[in-house]
Amino acid sequence: MSQETWTAVDRYFERTLLGSDAALEAVLERCRKAGLPDINVSPCQGQLLALLVKLSGAKRVLELGTLGGYSAIWLTRALPKDGSLLTVEVKEAYAALARENLALAGVSDRATVRCGDGQAVLQGLIADGVPPFDLIFIDADKPSYPAYLALARKLSRPGTVILSDNVVRKGAIVDQQSEDPRVLGVRQYCEDLKALGWESTVIQTVGLKGYDGFTMSRVP
Ligand code: DHB
Ligand code: MG
């Protein structure tokens, strides 16, 4: 199987199951024009995030790694009227664009973009004693995944769903020779999940974004 096939199949399901979405397409175009890396979740993955918000009944969602706000739009749209999303982005320019994009998608009332270092922001939330989040999507710098997990744990309650993107990395997760800090980061994250003894699994994915995957865990 080739990338060409994975892309064609992803586009088939996007057309067939999702249909077109003018706001999301405009947001992707704005991200491209602004020169952001093209590493957003795919449309089908965005729909999966939205379904997971709805299926879990999440009202408070935390995202690490906003980029241009594409996944934040999917997550926020899935929230009930009294739900809220907090998304954290380290780059000022990305955070500013994401705020514009969330406004364009009409979800600004329920979505907040916080610009800052992910770990520092989470430490601040813990210090402030914010209520636990119901769903946390970790999609920021991969070497920090273990630190994000340790902090996310303190912002969770029993039943919180924790998702983390890009843990398969074209199979590099099992390359014992790899010295890539991103591979080492996601591998440590998975080892930490094991040590915590949480119910966790991985969904390996192929599609527009090649071969990758995400973990899903439930905080006991
Ligand atoms: C990269 C980051 C991501 O979150 C992703 O989904 C794909 C690629 C990256 O940093 O290359
Ligand atoms: Mg990602």
PDB file of C-alpha atoms and ligand atoms in Angstrom:
ATOM      1  CA  MET A   1       0.000   0.000   0.000  1.00  0.00           C
ATOM      2  CA  SER A   2       1.202   3.467  -0.854  1.00  0.00           C
ATOM      3  CA  GLN A   3       0.730   6.972   0.450  1.00  0.00           C
ATOM      4  CA  GLU A   4      -1.249   7.652  -2.731  1.00  0.00           C
ATOM      5  CA  THR A   5      -3.791   4.985  -1.768  1.00  0.00           C
ATOM      6  CA  TRP A   6      -3.973   6.138   1.860  1.00  0.00           C
ATOM      7  CA  THR A   7      -4.627   9.703   0.716  1.00  0.00           C
ATOM      8  CA  ALA A   8      -7.265   8.659  -1.830  1.00  0.00           C
ATOM      9  CA  VAL A   9      -9.055   6.523   0.775  1.00  0.00           C
ATOM     10  CA  ASP A  10      -8.903   9.303   3.386  1.00  0.00           C
ATOM     11  CA  ARG A  11     -10.376  11.739   0.843  1.00  0.00           C
ATOM     12  CA  TYR A  12     -13.057   9.187  -0.091  1.00  0.00           C
ATOM     13  CA  PHE A  13     -14.203   8.899   3.524  1.00  0.00           C
ATOM     14  CA  GLU A  14     -13.939  12.648   3.996  1.00  0.00           C
ATOM     15  CA  ARG A  15     -16.285  13.187   1.016  1.00  0.00           C
ATOM     16  CA  THR A  16     -18.570  10.316   1.901  1.00  0.00           C
ATOM     17  CA  LEU A  17     -18.885  10.519   5.663  1.00  0.00           C
ATOM     18  CA  LEU A  18     -18.043  14.149   6.459  1.00  0.00           C
ATOM     19  CA  GLY A  19     -18.946  16.243   3.408  1.00  0.00           C
ATOM     20  CA  SER A  20     -17.424  19.654   2.794  1.00  0.00           C
ATOM     21  CA  ASP A  21     -17.093  22.336   5.405  1.00  0.00           C
ATOM     22  CA  ALA A  22     -16.469  25.871   4.189  1.00  0.00           C
ATOM     23  CA  ALA A  23     -15.275  27.233   7.530  1.00  0.00           C
ATOM     24  CA  LEU A  24     -12.769  24.448   8.141  1.00  0.00           C
ATOM     25  CA  GLU A  25     -11.486  24.631   4.574  1.00  0.00           C
ATOM     26  CA  ALA A  26     -11.039  28.399   4.916  1.00  0.00           C
ATOM     27  CA  VAL A  27      -9.147  27.854   8.162  1.00  0.00           C
ATOM     28  CA  LEU A  28      -6.768  25.373   6.526  1.00  0.00           C
ATOM     29  CA  GLU A  29      -6.174  27.809   3.681  1.00  0.00           C
ATOM     30  CA  ARG A  30      -5.412  30.610   6.143  1.00  0.00           C
ATOM     31  CA  CYS A  31      -2.955  28.323   7.959  1.00  0.00           C
ATOM     32  CA  ARG A  32      -1.214  27.455   4.689  1.00  0.00           C
ATOM     33  CA  LYS A  33      -1.029  31.140   3.650  1.00  0.00           C
ATOM     34  CA  ALA A  34       0.462  32.050   7.029  1.00  0.00           C
ATOM     35  CA  GLY A  35       3.153  29.430   6.471  1.00  0.00           C
ATOM     36  CA  LEU A  36       2.202  27.123   9.340  1.00  0.00           C
ATOM     37  CA  PRO A  37       3.452  23.548   8.998  1.00  0.00           C
ATOM     38  CA  ASP A  38       0.815  21.320   7.409  1.00  0.00           C
ATOM     39  CA  ILE A  39       0.517  19.002  10.410  1.00  0.00           C
ATOM     40  CA  ASN A  40      -3.087  19.549  11.416  1.00  0.00           C
ATOM     41  CA  VAL A  41      -5.152  16.489  12.211  1.00  0.00           C
ATOM     42  CA  SER A  42      -6.892  15.254   9.075  1.00  0.00           C
ATOM     43  CA  PRO A  43     -10.618  15.955   8.628  1.00  0.00           C
ATOM     44  CA  CYS A  44     -11.505  12.348   9.504  1.00  0.00           C
ATOM     45  CA  GLN A  45      -9.318  12.561  12.605  1.00  0.00           C
ATOM     46  CA  GLY A  46     -10.981  15.860  13.518  1.00  0.00           C
ATOM     47  CA  GLN A  47     -14.348  14.158  13.285  1.00  0.00           C
ATOM     48  CA  LEU A  48     -13.020  11.375  15.502  1.00  0.00           C
ATOM     49  CA  LEU A  49     -11.988  13.948  18.131  1.00  0.00           C
ATOM     50  CA  ALA A  50     -15.449  15.474  17.921  1.00  0.00           C
ATOM     51  CA  LEU A  51     -17.097  12.072  18.329  1.00  0.00           C
ATOM     52  CA  LEU A  52     -14.918  11.293  21.337  1.00  0.00           C
ATOM     53  CA  VAL A  53     -15.968  14.572  22.973  1.00  0.00           C
ATOM     54  CA  LYS A  54     -19.619  13.706  22.395  1.00  0.00           C
ATOM     55  CA  LEU A  55     -19.348  10.018  23.316  1.00  0.00           C
ATOM     56  CA  SER A  56     -17.559  10.855  26.562  1.00  0.00           C
ATOM     57  CA  GLY A  57     -19.958  13.679  27.341  1.00  0.00           C
ATOM     58  CA  ALA A  58     -16.989  15.991  27.901  1.00  0.00           C
ATOM     59  CA  LYS A  59     -17.737  19.565  28.928  1.00  0.00           C
ATOM     60  CA  ARG A  60     -14.232  20.718  29.783  1.00  0.00           C
ATOM     61  CA  VAL A  61     -11.593  19.989  27.158  1.00  0.00           C
ATOM     62  CA  LEU A  62      -7.874  20.820  27.249  1.00  0.00           C
ATOM     63  CA  GLU A  63      -5.667  20.747  24.169  1.00  0.00           C
ATOM     64  CA  LEU A  64      -1.882  21.071  24.108  1.00  0.00           C
ATOM     65  CA  GLY A  65      -0.570  22.310  20.755  1.00  0.00           C
ATOM     66  CA  THR A  66      -3.080  24.625  19.099  1.00  0.00           C
ATOM     67  CA  LEU A  67      -1.199  25.301  15.862  1.00  0.00           C
ATOM     68  CA  GLY A  68      -3.777  27.270  13.809  1.00  0.00           C
ATOM     69  CA  GLY A  69      -6.771  26.050  15.786  1.00  0.00           C
ATOM     70  CA  TYR A  70      -8.025  23.428  13.325  1.00  0.00           C
ATOM     71  CA  SER A  71      -8.424  20.583  15.820  1.00  0.00           C
ATOM     72  CA  ALA A  72      -9.642  23.077  18.434  1.00  0.00           C
ATOM     73  CA  ILE A  73     -12.550  23.920  16.124  1.00  0.00           C
ATOM     74  CA  TRP A  74     -13.528  20.256  15.822  1.00  0.00           C
ATOM     75  CA  LEU A  75     -13.266  19.777  19.597  1.00  0.00           C
ATOM     76  CA  THR A  76     -15.201  22.936  20.449  1.00  0.00           C
ATOM     77  CA  ARG A  77     -18.004  22.336  17.968  1.00  0.00           C
ATOM     78  CA  ALA A  78     -18.640  19.005  19.681  1.00  0.00           C
ATOM     79  CA  LEU A  79     -19.101  20.615  23.099  1.00  0.00           C
ATOM     80  CA  PRO A  80     -22.483  21.339  24.633  1.00  0.00           C
ATOM     81  CA  LYS A  81     -23.502  24.999  25.010  1.00  0.00           C
ATOM     82  CA  ASP A  82     -22.075  25.154  28.524  1.00  0.00           C
ATOM     83  CA  GLY A  83     -18.845  23.412  27.530  1.00  0.00           C
ATOM     84  CA  SER A  84     -15.455  25.021  27.101  1.00  0.00           C
ATOM     85  CA  LEU A  85     -12.119  24.327  25.486  1.00  0.00           C
ATOM     86  CA  LEU A  86      -8.759  25.631  26.603  1.00  0.00           C
ATOM     87  CA  THR A  87      -5.993  25.219  24.056  1.00  0.00           C
ATOM     88  CA  VAL A  88      -2.337  26.004  24.706  1.00  0.00           C
ATOM     89  CA  GLU A  89       0.115  27.217  22.085  1.00  0.00           C
ATOM     90  CA  VAL A  90       3.712  28.281  22.660  1.00  0.00           C
ATOM     91  CA  LYS A  91       4.093  30.390  19.499  1.00  0.00           C
ATOM     92  CA  GLU A  92       2.520  33.865  19.659  1.00  0.00           C
ATOM     93  CA  ALA A  93       1.894  34.039  15.917  1.00  0.00           C
ATOM     94  CA  TYR A  94       0.152  30.661  15.866  1.00  0.00           C
ATOM     95  CA  ALA A  95      -1.947  31.559  18.900  1.00  0.00           C
ATOM     96  CA  ALA A  96      -3.029  34.839  17.267  1.00  0.00           C
ATOM     97  CA  LEU A  97      -3.992  33.089  14.045  1.00  0.00           C
ATOM     98  CA  ALA A  98      -5.837  30.399  16.005  1.00  0.00           C
ATOM     99  CA  ARG A  99      -7.893  33.050  17.803  1.00  0.00           C
ATOM    100  CA  GLU A 100      -8.896  34.510  14.437  1.00  0.00           C
ATOM    101  CA  ASN A 101      -9.711  31.064  13.083  1.00  0.00           C
ATOM    102  CA  LEU A 102     -11.833  30.127  16.093  1.00  0.00           C
ATOM    103  CA  ALA A 103     -13.751  33.391  15.612  1.00  0.00           C
ATOM    104  CA  LEU A 104     -14.185  32.661  11.913  1.00  0.00           C
ATOM    105  CA  ALA A 105     -15.603  29.236  12.793  1.00  0.00           C
ATOM    106  CA  GLY A 106     -17.998  30.878  15.255  1.00  0.00           C
ATOM    107  CA  VAL A 107     -16.765  29.057  18.369  1.00  0.00           C
ATOM    108  CA  SER A 108     -14.840  31.818  20.171  1.00  0.00           C
ATOM    109  CA  ASP A 109     -17.428  31.956  22.936  1.00  0.00           C
ATOM    110  CA  ARG A 110     -16.458  28.459  24.100  1.00  0.00           C
ATOM    111  CA  ALA A 111     -12.761  28.336  23.141  1.00  0.00           C
ATOM    112  CA  THR A 112      -9.808  30.070  24.757  1.00  0.00           C
ATOM    113  CA  VAL A 113      -6.293  30.103  23.332  1.00  0.00           C
ATOM    114  CA  ARG A 114      -3.604  30.483  25.993  1.00  0.00           C
ATOM    115  CA  CYS A 115      -0.182  31.422  24.684  1.00  0.00           C
ATOM    116  CA  GLY A 116       2.707  30.047  26.699  1.00  0.00           C
ATOM    117  CA  ASP A 117       4.960  27.136  27.432  1.00  0.00           C
ATOM    118  CA  GLY A 118       2.761  24.070  27.813  1.00  0.00           C
ATOM    119  CA  GLN A 119       4.290  22.866  31.055  1.00  0.00           C
ATOM    120  CA  ALA A 120       4.227  26.331  32.628  1.00  0.00           C
ATOM    121  CA  VAL A 121       0.594  26.848  31.647  1.00  0.00           C
ATOM    122  CA  LEU A 122      -0.436  23.484  33.097  1.00  0.00           C
ATOM    123  CA  GLN A 123       1.494  24.171  36.304  1.00  0.00           C
ATOM    124  CA  GLY A 124      -0.389  27.461  36.533  1.00  0.00           C
ATOM    125  CA  LEU A 125      -3.740  25.726  36.099  1.00  0.00           C
ATOM    126  CA  ILE A 126      -2.831  23.235  38.833  1.00  0.00           C
ATOM    127  CA  ALA A 127      -1.731  26.065  41.152  1.00  0.00           C
ATOM    128  CA  ASP A 128      -5.012  27.880  40.444  1.00  0.00           C
ATOM    129  CA  GLY A 129      -6.958  24.759  41.383  1.00  0.00           C
ATOM    130  CA  VAL A 130      -9.052  24.708  38.223  1.00  0.00           C
ATOM    131  CA  PRO A 131     -11.692  21.959  38.046  1.00  0.00           C
ATOM    132  CA  PRO A 132     -10.559  18.768  36.299  1.00  0.00           C
ATOM    133  CA  PHE A 133     -10.830  18.413  32.548  1.00  0.00           C
ATOM    134  CA  ASP A 134     -13.000  15.686  31.021  1.00  0.00           C
ATOM    135  CA  LEU A 135     -10.880  15.173  27.912  1.00  0.00           C
ATOM    136  CA  ILE A 136      -7.267  16.149  27.240  1.00  0.00           C
ATOM    137  CA  PHE A 137      -5.686  16.057  23.784  1.00  0.00           C
ATOM    138  CA  ILE A 138      -1.881  16.126  23.842  1.00  0.00           C
ATOM    139  CA  ASP A 139      -0.538  17.197  20.441  1.00  0.00           C
ATOM    140  CA  ALA A 140       2.374  19.534  21.217  1.00  0.00           C
ATOM    141  CA  ASP A 141       6.165  19.017  21.274  1.00  0.00           C
ATOM    142  CA  LYS A 142       6.810  15.296  21.483  1.00  0.00           C
ATOM    143  CA  PRO A 143       9.866  15.316  23.814  1.00  0.00           C
ATOM    144  CA  SER A 144       7.646  16.897  26.491  1.00  0.00           C
ATOM    145  CA  TYR A 145       4.916  14.227  26.320  1.00  0.00           C
ATOM    146  CA  PRO A 146       6.043  12.541  29.584  1.00  0.00           C
ATOM    147  CA  ALA A 147       5.974  15.891  31.398  1.00  0.00           C
ATOM    148  CA  TYR A 148       2.582  16.695  29.889  1.00  0.00           C
ATOM    149  CA  LEU A 149       1.238  13.356  31.072  1.00  0.00           C
ATOM    150  CA  ALA A 150       2.428  13.954  34.637  1.00  0.00           C
ATOM    151  CA  LEU A 151       0.737  17.365  34.635  1.00  0.00           C
ATOM    152  CA  ALA A 152      -2.394  16.232  32.784  1.00  0.00           C
ATOM    153  CA  ARG A 153      -2.853  13.588  35.471  1.00  0.00           C
ATOM    154  CA  LYS A 154      -3.164  16.347  38.071  1.00  0.00           C
ATOM    155  CA  LEU A 155      -5.804  18.058  35.945  1.00  0.00           C
ATOM    156  CA  SER A 156      -7.902  14.912  35.587  1.00  0.00           C
ATOM    157  CA  ARG A 157     -10.605  13.035  37.458  1.00  0.00           C
ATOM    158  CA  PRO A 158     -11.565   9.364  37.311  1.00  0.00           C
ATOM    159  CA  GLY A 159     -12.963   8.888  33.812  1.00  0.00           C
ATOM    160  CA  THR A 160     -11.001  11.664  32.114  1.00  0.00           C
ATOM    161  CA  VAL A 161     -10.049  10.669  28.569  1.00  0.00           C
ATOM    162  CA  ILE A 162      -6.457  11.401  27.591  1.00  0.00           C
ATOM    163  CA  LEU A 163      -5.488  11.281  23.920  1.00  0.00           C
ATOM    164  CA  SER A 164      -2.003  11.807  22.525  1.00  0.00           C
ATOM    165  CA  ASP A 165      -1.205  12.288  18.856  1.00  0.00           C
ATOM    166  CA  ASN A 166       1.748  11.040  16.804  1.00  0.00           C
ATOM    167  CA  VAL A 167       2.932   8.134  18.908  1.00  0.00           C
ATOM    168  CA  VAL A 168       3.615   5.693  16.043  1.00  0.00           C
ATOM    169  CA  ARG A 169       5.804   7.939  13.899  1.00  0.00           C
ATOM    170  CA  LYS A 170       5.996   5.727  10.801  1.00  0.00           C
ATOM    171  CA  GLY A 171       6.878   2.821  13.095  1.00  0.00           C
ATOM    172  CA  ALA A 172       9.855   4.594  14.670  1.00  0.00           C
ATOM    173  CA  ILE A 173       8.329   3.925  18.105  1.00  0.00           C
ATOM    174  CA  VAL A 174       9.840   0.416  17.926  1.00  0.00           C
ATOM    175  CA  ASP A 175      13.191   1.468  16.407  1.00  0.00           C
ATOM    176  CA  GLN A 176      15.557   0.752  19.284  1.00  0.00           C
ATOM    177  CA  GLN A 177      18.375   2.575  17.446  1.00  0.00           C
ATOM    178  CA  SER A 178      16.445   5.829  17.234  1.00  0.00           C
ATOM    179  CA  GLU A 179      17.935   8.796  19.037  1.00  0.00           C
ATOM    180  CA  ASP A 180      15.220  11.145  17.807  1.00  0.00           C
ATOM    181  CA  PRO A 181      14.070  13.012  20.935  1.00  0.00           C
ATOM    182  CA  ARG A 182      10.499  12.929  19.611  1.00  0.00           C
ATOM    183  CA  VAL A 183      10.586   9.130  19.396  1.00  0.00           C
ATOM    184  CA  LEU A 184      12.187   8.879  22.833  1.00  0.00           C
ATOM    185  CA  GLY A 185       9.554  11.278  24.208  1.00  0.00           C
ATOM    186  CA  VAL A 186       6.554   9.361  22.921  1.00  0.00           C
ATOM    187  CA  ARG A 187       8.106   6.033  23.955  1.00  0.00           C
ATOM    188  CA  GLN A 188       8.648   7.289  27.498  1.00  0.00           C
ATOM    189  CA  TYR A 189       5.058   8.542  27.470  1.00  0.00           C
ATOM    190  CA  CYS A 190       3.847   5.030  26.603  1.00  0.00           C
ATOM    191  CA  GLU A 191       6.087   3.472  29.260  1.00  0.00           C
ATOM    192  CA  ASP A 192       4.675   5.931  31.772  1.00  0.00           C
ATOM    193  CA  LEU A 193       1.130   4.953  30.795  1.00  0.00           C
ATOM    194  CA  LYS A 194       2.082   1.338  31.397  1.00  0.00           C
ATOM    195  CA  ALA A 195       3.590   2.180  34.795  1.00  0.00           C
ATOM    196  CA  LEU A 196       0.433   4.063  35.765  1.00  0.00           C
ATOM    197  CA  GLY A 197      -1.590   0.942  34.960  1.00  0.00           C
ATOM    198  CA  TRP A 198      -4.326   2.932  33.241  1.00  0.00           C
ATOM    199  CA  GLU A 199      -6.520   1.347  30.609  1.00  0.00           C
ATOM    200  CA  SER A 200      -4.844   2.561  27.430  1.00  0.00           C
ATOM    201  CA  THR A 201      -4.700   1.583  23.804  1.00  0.00           C
ATOM    202  CA  VAL A 202      -3.321   2.794  20.503  1.00  0.00           C
ATOM    203  CA  ILE A 203      -5.119   3.424  17.248  1.00  0.00           C
ATOM    204  CA  GLN A 204      -2.621   3.108  14.418  1.00  0.00           C
ATOM    205  CA  THR A 205      -3.617   5.294  11.492  1.00  0.00           C
ATOM    206  CA  VAL A 206      -2.822   5.606   7.812  1.00  0.00           C
ATOM    207  CA  GLY A 207      -4.214   8.390   5.663  1.00  0.00           C
ATOM    208  CA  LEU A 208      -3.408  11.890   4.503  1.00  0.00           C
ATOM    209  CA  LYS A 209      -0.756  12.186   7.202  1.00  0.00           C
ATOM    210  CA  GLY A 210       1.022   8.935   6.419  1.00  0.00           C
ATOM    211  CA  TYR A 211       1.493   6.215   8.997  1.00  0.00           C
ATOM    212  CA  ASP A 212       1.037   7.319  12.593  1.00  0.00           C
ATOM    213  CA  GLY A 213      -1.329   6.828  15.495  1.00  0.00           C
ATOM    214  CA  PHE A 214      -2.605   8.073  18.800  1.00  0.00           C
ATOM    215  CA  THR A 215      -3.086   6.653  22.243  1.00  0.00           C
ATOM    216  CA  MET A 216      -6.283   6.766  24.200  1.00  0.00           C
ATOM    217  CA  SER A 217      -6.349   6.334  27.965  1.00  0.00           C
ATOM    218  CA  ARG A 218      -8.926   6.501  30.695  1.00  0.00           C
ATOM    219  CA  VAL A 219      -7.877   7.881  34.040  1.00  0.00           C
ATOM    220  CA  PRO A 220      -8.995   5.387  36.706  1.00  0.00           C
TER     221      PRO A 220
HETATM  222  C1  DHB B   1       4.357  16.910  13.676  1.00  0.00           C
HETATM  223  C2  DHB B   1       3.584  17.240  14.770  1.00  0.00           C
HETATM  224  C3  DHB B   1       2.290  16.779  14.850  1.00  0.00           C
HETATM  225  O1  DHB B   1       1.509  17.058  15.932  1.00  0.00           O
HETATM  226  C4  DHB B   1       1.732  16.009  13.842  1.00  0.00           C
HETATM  227  O2  DHB B   1       0.453  15.592  13.987  1.00  0.00           O
HETATM  228  C5  DHB B   1       2.491  15.679  12.742  1.00  0.00           C
HETATM  229  C6  DHB B   1       3.809  16.131  12.649  1.00  0.00           C
HETATM  230  C7  DHB B   1       5.762  17.410  13.589  1.00  0.00           C
HETATM  231  O3  DHB B   1       6.168  18.121  14.498  1.00  0.00           O
HETATM  232  O4  DHB B   1       6.412  17.110  12.615  1.00  0.00           O
HETATM  233 MG    MG B   2      -0.240  15.887  15.885  1.00  0.00          MG
END
